[in-house]
Each structure stands twice: as structure tokens, then as C-alpha cells.
């Protein structure tokens, strides 16, 4: 057989084999990889962006995390290779613990927030996890006015921590990333 | 009678092929190829096990694949063919480790994809798998893979014991032991490697004399 034709043929076959094997590998392992990288965060991000998404962690620009407050993770959310938004994890000191929150950001707006971890006073500060509080952030612009959000009675410091943390760091985030 | 002799020859040959990479042409201590990951990841013995294991897997799978199709590859395009096949199997390994051993995967980091350009693999394929039948290719790959692994575990083990006081995570040095910090760094890697190569040379020369 003509050497050139044979070369082309064998290379094509090898590439088909490689593509098939790699596709199979991706399908088999990707689910597990995303779970170990993102764990339960993925489920929470899916609540904001829907189920058909893929996540990529991106590097945080320097200076955005100091003294236990700031942006601790930035997760780019894509649907079919198009970036559709971000999940930003912000830490901010509350009444007696560091509050960790996840903010879904899309097109300059906050889709919603979830308070992930906190050890605030049970029954008082811990109420910041309630939807009645966190729903207030839905649809707000990334540069929202802090007065637009009502604090929780009996949990002033904890609520203000959430409001201040998100207000401060989401506007920084949108300036630096978007 | 003749076929029996042929079979014995075959087994001998396969065993010889296996032994070469294990000791005589051990890539870390004797012929010194594929040294980049050797120095970088051997801070702990466990890293050696996983890196060696990953390299062993790639050696066997790519060696066998190429040995099977060796007569179909025109010489002109053999390099692209080898690289595509090696890269595919390395990627499979990378994904497998990322899914099942995420902490180790993070530690090995970029050196996992770098297995693709590890001279050891290309050398064995070019010199052996692309020209030999699958039986011999398998044992050659097995020998070099295990040879690489034990060398990495030895180097990593020495560095871990002296640099951390542990081996495979278990405390082996007494509490009063002050870890030799330089062992955790590339400097320590070079020094340890040099001394181990010298030791291997002494052993080889001693065996030659006797």
C-alpha cells in the first residue's frame, strides 16, 4: 500500500481509538471528580443555575482574602462550554464565628445566596440561614445598597455580617472578574 | 523435543526481559532517564508508589497497544502514533486518580500529565515494544515499571525518613529525632540520588569481582 495512504489511515484509526477511549474515560470518571472537587457545593450551585452545568475553579486574584475575611473560592459555572455565571464563596466574621456564604452571580446580578457554615448563636444568629432572610438578596444588583436588606430581629450582628460581607466582596468580585 | 526446548527458551527470554528494567538497566539508578518526576515527587514514599504505579500502567498499556499494531505503523509516522497512544493512556490514568485518589492526584499535580513526555516510556517503545511481540513487550514494560517504582519508593523512603521521620505515614524515628529539612527540598533529592547511584555502582562492581 502507498506509504502516504497507509500513514493517513493508521493515524486516523489511532485518533478514533483515542477519542473513543477518552470519551469513555470522561463519562466514567467526571461525575466523581466534580464531587471530590466541589462536594455539596455543586448541588447548591445547581439550585441557582440548573442541573446541566459544569464547574471550574478559578484562581482568586491576590489581596482578596485577608484576616479571615474575603473571597475564599471562585467557581466558574458553564453550560455546554458557555460561561453562564459564577459561584463565589465569601467568608466574613460574624458575632462569634466566621460565616461562610455562597453567592450565585450572573450578568451583574445576584441570583441568590446560601449561608453555608456558621456557628452563630442557635435560635438567634443562626437564623441567617433562613430563606426569609436570604431570599432578599435574589435579583439584587452586585452593587446593591445595604439598606435594601432587612436584618433579623435579635440577630443584628450576624445579619449585618452577611450583608456587609456580600456587599463588600461581591462588588469587588464583579469589578475584578467580570 | 524441539518444541519443548523452544518453550523453555521462551520462558527464559521473557524472564530475562523482565529482569532488565528491574535492575541491570534500572532507569533511575543505572541509565538515568526519566529523572524529572524522580526528583520532584519523591518527598514521600507513598508518592513513589503512585507515580511508579501510574508509569507502570502507561508502560504496559501503551507498550501492548503498540506491539499489537507494530507492523501496521509506517516508520515515517511512528512518533506521532506513539505520542497519541501514550497521551491517551496517561489521560486515562490522570482521570482515574483524580476520581479515586484526589489527594494524591493533587500532590502529583503536573507530573502526572508529564508522564507523556517521560523519556522512559518513549525509550522502551522505540527500542522494544515497536519491534517485539506482545509477550516480550509485556514483560519488558512490567520490569521497567516495577524497576521505576521500587527506585522511587527507595528514594522517597530515604527522603521521608530523614526529612519527616516517617515512612508511608508511620512514625519510624524516635521522637527526639530532628528532621533533616534539606531532605524535603530538591537539594536533598539530588544529594540522596547521587549517593544511591554511588551505592548501586559499588554493588555492581562488587558482584562483578565475585
PDB file of C-alpha atoms in Angstrom, chain A residues 3-8 10-11 14-15 17-19 21-22 25-30 32-33 36-37, chain B residues 65 69 71-74 76-77 80-81 84-85 87-89 91-96 98-100 102:
ATOM      1  CA  UNK A   3       3.076   4.734   2.267  1.00  0.00           C
ATOM      2  CA  UNK A   4       1.256   8.060   2.476  1.00  0.00           C
ATOM      3  CA  UNK A   5      -2.161   6.446   2.350  1.00  0.00           C
ATOM      4  CA  UNK A   6      -1.121   3.933   4.961  1.00  0.00           C
ATOM      5  CA  UNK A   7       0.172   6.736   7.204  1.00  0.00           C
ATOM      6  CA  UNK A   8      -3.051   8.682   6.929  1.00  0.00           C
ATOM      7  CA  UNK A  10      -3.246   4.431  10.599  1.00  0.00           C
ATOM      8  CA  UNK A  11      -3.213   7.916  12.130  1.00  0.00           C
ATOM      9  CA  UNK A  14      -5.457   5.691  16.142  1.00  0.00           C
ATOM     10  CA  UNK A  15      -7.182   9.032  16.641  1.00  0.00           C
ATOM     11  CA  UNK A  17      -9.464   4.848  19.069  1.00  0.00           C
ATOM     12  CA  UNK A  18      -8.019   7.570  21.276  1.00  0.00           C
ATOM     13  CA  UNK A  19     -11.156   9.716  21.059  1.00  0.00           C
ATOM     14  CA  UNK A  21     -11.257   5.714  24.894  1.00  0.00           C
ATOM     15  CA  UNK A  22     -11.035   9.282  26.204  1.00  0.00           C
ATOM     16  CA  UNK A  25     -12.969   7.728  30.472  1.00  0.00           C
ATOM     17  CA  UNK A  26     -14.530  11.176  30.791  1.00  0.00           C
ATOM     18  CA  UNK A  27     -18.044   9.777  31.097  1.00  0.00           C
ATOM     19  CA  UNK A  28     -16.947   7.228  33.656  1.00  0.00           C
ATOM     20  CA  UNK A  29     -14.979   9.492  35.950  1.00  0.00           C
ATOM     21  CA  UNK A  30     -16.169  13.063  35.548  1.00  0.00           C
ATOM     22  CA  UNK A  32     -16.762  11.554  40.741  1.00  0.00           C
ATOM     23  CA  UNK A  33     -14.110  14.159  40.012  1.00  0.00           C
ATOM     24  CA  UNK A  36     -14.444  15.415  45.143  1.00  0.00           C
ATOM     25  CA  UNK A  37     -13.564  18.893  43.954  1.00  0.00           C
TER      26      UNK A  37
ATOM     27  CA  UNK B  65      -1.133  -1.472  22.127  1.00  0.00           C
ATOM     28  CA  UNK B  69      -0.131  -2.853  15.710  1.00  0.00           C
ATOM     29  CA  UNK B  71       3.609  -3.981  11.738  1.00  0.00           C
ATOM     30  CA  UNK B  72       0.996  -1.505  10.563  1.00  0.00           C
ATOM     31  CA  UNK B  73       2.829   1.676  11.530  1.00  0.00           C
ATOM     32  CA  UNK B  74       4.843   3.241   8.724  1.00  0.00           C
ATOM     33  CA  UNK B  76       7.644   7.929   8.979  1.00  0.00           C
ATOM     34  CA  UNK B  77       4.713   8.493  11.319  1.00  0.00           C
ATOM     35  CA  UNK B  80       3.003  10.857  16.258  1.00  0.00           C
ATOM     36  CA  UNK B  81       1.409   7.438  16.633  1.00  0.00           C
ATOM     37  CA  UNK B  84      -1.038   9.896  20.699  1.00  0.00           C
ATOM     38  CA  UNK B  85      -1.277   6.455  22.227  1.00  0.00           C
ATOM     39  CA  UNK B  87      -1.031  10.593  25.801  1.00  0.00           C
ATOM     40  CA  UNK B  88      -4.351   8.757  25.696  1.00  0.00           C
ATOM     41  CA  UNK B  89      -3.362   6.257  28.362  1.00  0.00           C
ATOM     42  CA  UNK B  91      -5.020  10.921  30.397  1.00  0.00           C
ATOM     43  CA  UNK B  92      -6.996   7.843  31.421  1.00  0.00           C
ATOM     44  CA  UNK B  93      -4.635   7.398  34.383  1.00  0.00           C
ATOM     45  CA  UNK B  94      -4.938  11.074  35.280  1.00  0.00           C
ATOM     46  CA  UNK B  95      -8.729  10.935  35.336  1.00  0.00           C
ATOM     47  CA  UNK B  96      -8.716   7.648  37.253  1.00  0.00           C
ATOM     48  CA  UNK B  98      -8.431  12.374  40.104  1.00  0.00           C
ATOM     49  CA  UNK B  99     -11.664  10.469  40.678  1.00  0.00           C
ATOM     50  CA  UNK B 100     -10.452   7.829  43.142  1.00  0.00           C
ATOM     51  CA  UNK B 102      -7.960  13.123  44.815  1.00  0.00           C
TER      52      UNK B 102
END
